[in-house]
Amino acid sequence: MRYLLMLLLCLPPLASALEFDEFTQNLPLGHALQVFEDAGGTATLDEVLAQSAAGAFKPHDKATLNAGYSRSAFWLKIDLHYRPGNPDAQRTWLLELAYPPLDHLDLYLPDAAGAYRLVRQTGDALPFASREIRQNNYLFSLAFKPEQQQTVYLRLQSQGSIQAPLTLWSSTAYLEQQPVRLYVLGIIYGVLLGMLVYNLFIYLSVRDTSYLYYIFYIASFGLYQLSVNGAAVEFFWPDNPWWANAATPFFIGCAGLFGSQFARSFLQTAQHGRWMDRMLLALIGYSAVVIGLSLMTSYALALRLATALALVFTVAIFAAGLFAWWRGLRVARYFIIAWSAFLLGGIINTLMVLGYLPNVFLTMYASQIGSAIEVALLSLALADRINAMREQQAQTLLDAGQKLEVLNQQLAHGNKLKDEFLATLTHELRTPMNGVIGSLELMETVEMDEELTQYQQTAAGSARDMMRMVNGILTLTELQAGKLKVYPAPFSLRGVVDALQVQFGANAAAKGLDFKVDVAPGLTDRLLGDSGKLAQSLECLLDNAIKFTRVGGLALRVSGRSTEFGRVVLSFAVIDTGIGFTDLGEATLYQRFFQLDGSMTREYGGLGVGLAICRQLVELLGGRLTHTSEPGRGSRFQLDVEFDVALPAAVPTPFAFGGRQGSRQPQDCTVLLADDNNIDQLVMRGMLLKLGYRVRTADSGRAALELLHGERFDAVLLDCQAPPLDGVSVCCQIRSLSGCEELPVLVVSPNVGHECCPSGALIDYLSKPVKFEALQATLQRRVLCPRQGESADI
């Protein structure tokens, strides 16, 4: 009789059941609900069925049941009628309640006899395994036969907010809808995670505590959202129902604590507003209380306090941003825009939880969407804060930079004056040194007793050493200024090596050292390149080898190989048994004025510029300088340079005065000497006279041109450095004079080389200071017997 009465009482409602068919994708059930509130939460199923029969269930006229915070139990009655057009169509149906924070959710369905029984108990107060379908939302499988009418009862009870967004889904449609929901949640959590990692790296870079507080705030708020959405229960703590409830107020409290501390640090409230700073400190204290109570008291009390904290926190932080903006803080603009998005989302979500707004997708996820926007905008605010700090630092640096610029200009001016003084000093020193060396060269042509000869040789050696230092300083300044260039010309490899052997053989013998020169057999002797700079590089290495070797000796070894393009790669190795040194970096060893020990300057002498000059000269030649050394056992420096092979030349014939058929004698030739320095002019004139030539002198290049207009000469010797006409300019004008196209012209220059004037005429250079033998050989080749001399190219 009881079941018959229940059936009779249920017939009127079933007559108005919600109908659906096989084509239904999803069916919102909010307006089809009938609700019974059990204030005590103690009603049994039979009592509820009796209340249903008595009409105590009230129809629900909203899309979602939203009871807010309530201690009552709510019974939901749903009448469904499946009426498919095709009775053979097979469908499975899912009942979804999309509100994960519910504590208890019970499903009652009739059995085969029509008696209702409890078929499923779930909720976040139970382990995650209690759910029929493992999803963050609650899903129940329902079976319907064609034309079947069925009433479903649900019992809801929770210490938190009670929401019941119910939907009947076709299983296929539910599966198709899941990617969209997952994409939205993925974007939200992806933004939070991306901003967390981004700000973590910035914090590790700048060590600003604002970023640290912001990182903890993002982490806390992200975990709160995972807890509310049920994802944390599903993936992080599925078997801990107590923590599943306590986590929500706990993370709300953490977010309030770290968010308030972040606002204090970011907005600098301690400097701009004491009362606002105190308010944020009070909010931090309140957040700490919520954190503690979430772990020690009931979930209902902690959640209500956490909800109040969320509202107060959102409004207070927004007010702090407005106040900072009013006080003129630039970064507060982005801060306000960011918190506006969060404030709006938080208010919408809170009103939904309290029951004032319906539970739909937008209200359910409003807080998450607003927080994602807020986190991204706050990152922009932090970046703007860094920019503001950089601008302030830039202004400070600008002021300091202007002062430094003035000091740098003064320093640069001082360095320029120093370089100019050094270059001028070396040029000025070369003039008297040329006179000294030239005079000593002339003294060798005079008969002297043994004592005077010794004095002359000592003076000549000292003068040459000093001249080498002066040349080194001048070469270094020209290298630093980029004024030195390579002047390729045919030269004899053996001639360069023999000259170095003669030049340094006496120095090595004076120290009792053995000096060996080893040239690999079969090497091409006639090469095209700048022999002067090659010789100067080797002079630096040989001079150091003799200087830093006490016992034993040194060797110059020359080897080479031919390349495919008709070039020769030569290797010059200077090996000594000197003091050696520990392995040093190239930047240290080849720097200017570097000494292995300060005492070495006093013990061994020298300026410490030889290797720097050698390195730069080698690079100018396109070569490479390497070294190896061992303390106490000596050093090895190797110079690798590539040269072109010169055109074959006739075998040179020794020169002799007066012994060659058809050659002229010096006394038959007149040389025009143009020198703008009286001392050099005196020395050069003396050398020419000693060689037997007639000499006419001119004090400048212009005076020499005037003499060439009216007289004929057999050669011109130019040593003019003063503007506006230097030696090359005078030579080019000489070539333009009638009858002077083939006139031998010798230019005295500190840099030995060959270059062409605009007319294309070849200029012979003599190294300065001019050696007596070099002057004699050049005049012999160019004046006395030009045909044989051209072939010899001495």
mmCIF file of N, CA, C and O in Angstrom, residues 40 159 233 296 298 312 352 355 467 489 611 622 663 665 674 700 719 738 761 772:
data_model
loop_
_atom_site.group_PDB
_atom_site.id
_atom_site.type_symbol
_atom_site.label_atom_id
_atom_site.label_comp_id
_atom_site.label_asym_id
_atom_site.label_seq_id
_atom_site.Cartn_x
_atom_site.Cartn_y
_atom_site.Cartn_z
ATOM 1 N N GLY A 40 17.269 21.003 9.526
ATOM 2 C CA GLY A 40 18.067 20.276 10.515
ATOM 3 C C GLY A 40 19.044 19.329 9.898
ATOM 4 O O GLY A 40 19.988 18.882 10.558
ATOM 5 N N GLN A 159 29.548 22.663 4.445
ATOM 6 C CA GLN A 159 29.866 23.736 5.384
ATOM 7 C C GLN A 159 30.175 25.034 4.647
ATOM 8 O O GLN A 159 30.193 26.096 5.265
ATOM 9 N N VAL A 233 42.285 18.466 -5.755
ATOM 10 C CA VAL A 233 41.806 17.216 -5.167
ATOM 11 C C VAL A 233 42.066 16.048 -6.109
ATOM 12 O O VAL A 233 42.426 14.945 -5.680
ATOM 13 N N MET A 296 43.146 24.907 12.399
ATOM 14 C CA MET A 296 42.807 24.550 13.774
ATOM 15 C C MET A 296 41.315 24.536 14.073
ATOM 16 O O MET A 296 40.887 23.929 15.041
ATOM 17 N N SER A 298 36.949 24.858 12.560
ATOM 18 C CA SER A 298 36.060 24.236 11.572
ATOM 19 C C SER A 298 36.221 24.891 10.211
ATOM 20 O O SER A 298 36.546 26.067 10.088
ATOM 21 N N VAL A 312 37.772 42.234 1.694
ATOM 22 C CA VAL A 312 38.505 43.359 2.291
ATOM 23 C C VAL A 312 39.856 43.552 1.609
ATOM 24 O O VAL A 312 40.279 44.679 1.317
ATOM 25 N N MET A 352 28.552 35.455 -6.485
ATOM 26 C CA MET A 352 28.021 34.173 -6.902
ATOM 27 C C MET A 352 28.026 33.190 -5.738
ATOM 28 O O MET A 352 27.048 32.471 -5.493
ATOM 29 N N GLY A 355 25.323 33.829 -3.322
ATOM 30 C CA GLY A 355 23.993 33.569 -3.830
ATOM 31 C C GLY A 355 23.328 34.725 -4.516
ATOM 32 O O GLY A 355 22.147 34.630 -4.891
ATOM 33 N N MET A 467 119.993 54.562 -30.771
ATOM 34 C CA MET A 467 119.175 54.824 -31.947
ATOM 35 C C MET A 467 118.104 53.740 -32.108
ATOM 36 O O MET A 467 116.979 54.020 -32.540
ATOM 37 N N ALA A 489 108.536 45.184 -51.884
ATOM 38 C CA ALA A 489 109.605 45.395 -52.872
ATOM 39 C C ALA A 489 110.425 44.111 -52.953
ATOM 40 O O ALA A 489 110.480 43.345 -51.989
ATOM 41 N N LEU A 611 108.796 43.336 -27.793
ATOM 42 C CA LEU A 611 107.829 42.327 -28.211
ATOM 43 C C LEU A 611 106.537 42.961 -28.707
ATOM 44 O O LEU A 611 105.892 42.432 -29.623
ATOM 45 N N GLY A 622 100.917 40.573 -42.044
ATOM 46 C CA GLY A 622 99.998 39.466 -42.277
ATOM 47 C C GLY A 622 100.501 38.158 -41.726
ATOM 48 O O GLY A 622 100.035 37.084 -42.142
ATOM 49 N N SER A 663 132.467 51.781 -66.688
ATOM 50 C CA SER A 663 131.873 52.406 -65.502
ATOM 51 C C SER A 663 132.547 53.739 -65.238
ATOM 52 O O SER A 663 133.716 53.946 -65.558
ATOM 53 N N GLN A 665 133.765 57.020 -62.659
ATOM 54 C CA GLN A 665 134.446 57.182 -61.384
ATOM 55 C C GLN A 665 133.700 58.222 -60.546
ATOM 56 O O GLN A 665 133.046 59.121 -61.080
ATOM 57 N N ALA A 674 120.063 67.562 -50.908
ATOM 58 C CA ALA A 674 119.022 68.452 -50.373
ATOM 59 C C ALA A 674 118.649 67.957 -48.988
ATOM 60 O O ALA A 674 118.070 66.879 -48.826
ATOM 61 N N SER A 700 116.625 72.976 -48.814
ATOM 62 C CA SER A 700 115.211 72.579 -48.857
ATOM 63 C C SER A 700 114.920 71.952 -50.208
ATOM 64 O O SER A 700 115.724 72.049 -51.160
ATOM 65 N N ASP A 719 116.866 64.449 -48.277
ATOM 66 C CA ASP A 719 116.525 64.189 -46.867
ATOM 67 C C ASP A 719 115.731 65.384 -46.371
ATOM 68 O O ASP A 719 116.187 66.159 -45.539
ATOM 69 N N SER A 738 112.262 68.666 -67.396
ATOM 70 C CA SER A 738 112.847 68.210 -68.654
ATOM 71 C C SER A 738 114.266 67.715 -68.422
ATOM 72 O O SER A 738 115.079 68.399 -67.788
ATOM 73 N N ALA A 761 107.348 56.938 -61.298
ATOM 74 C CA ALA A 761 108.791 56.738 -61.213
ATOM 75 C C ALA A 761 109.156 56.036 -59.916
ATOM 76 O O ALA A 761 108.571 56.279 -58.885
ATOM 77 N N PHE A 772 127.546 54.143 -44.033
ATOM 78 C CA PHE A 772 128.523 54.500 -45.060
ATOM 79 C C PHE A 772 128.532 53.460 -46.178
ATOM 80 O O PHE A 772 128.526 53.795 -47.359
#
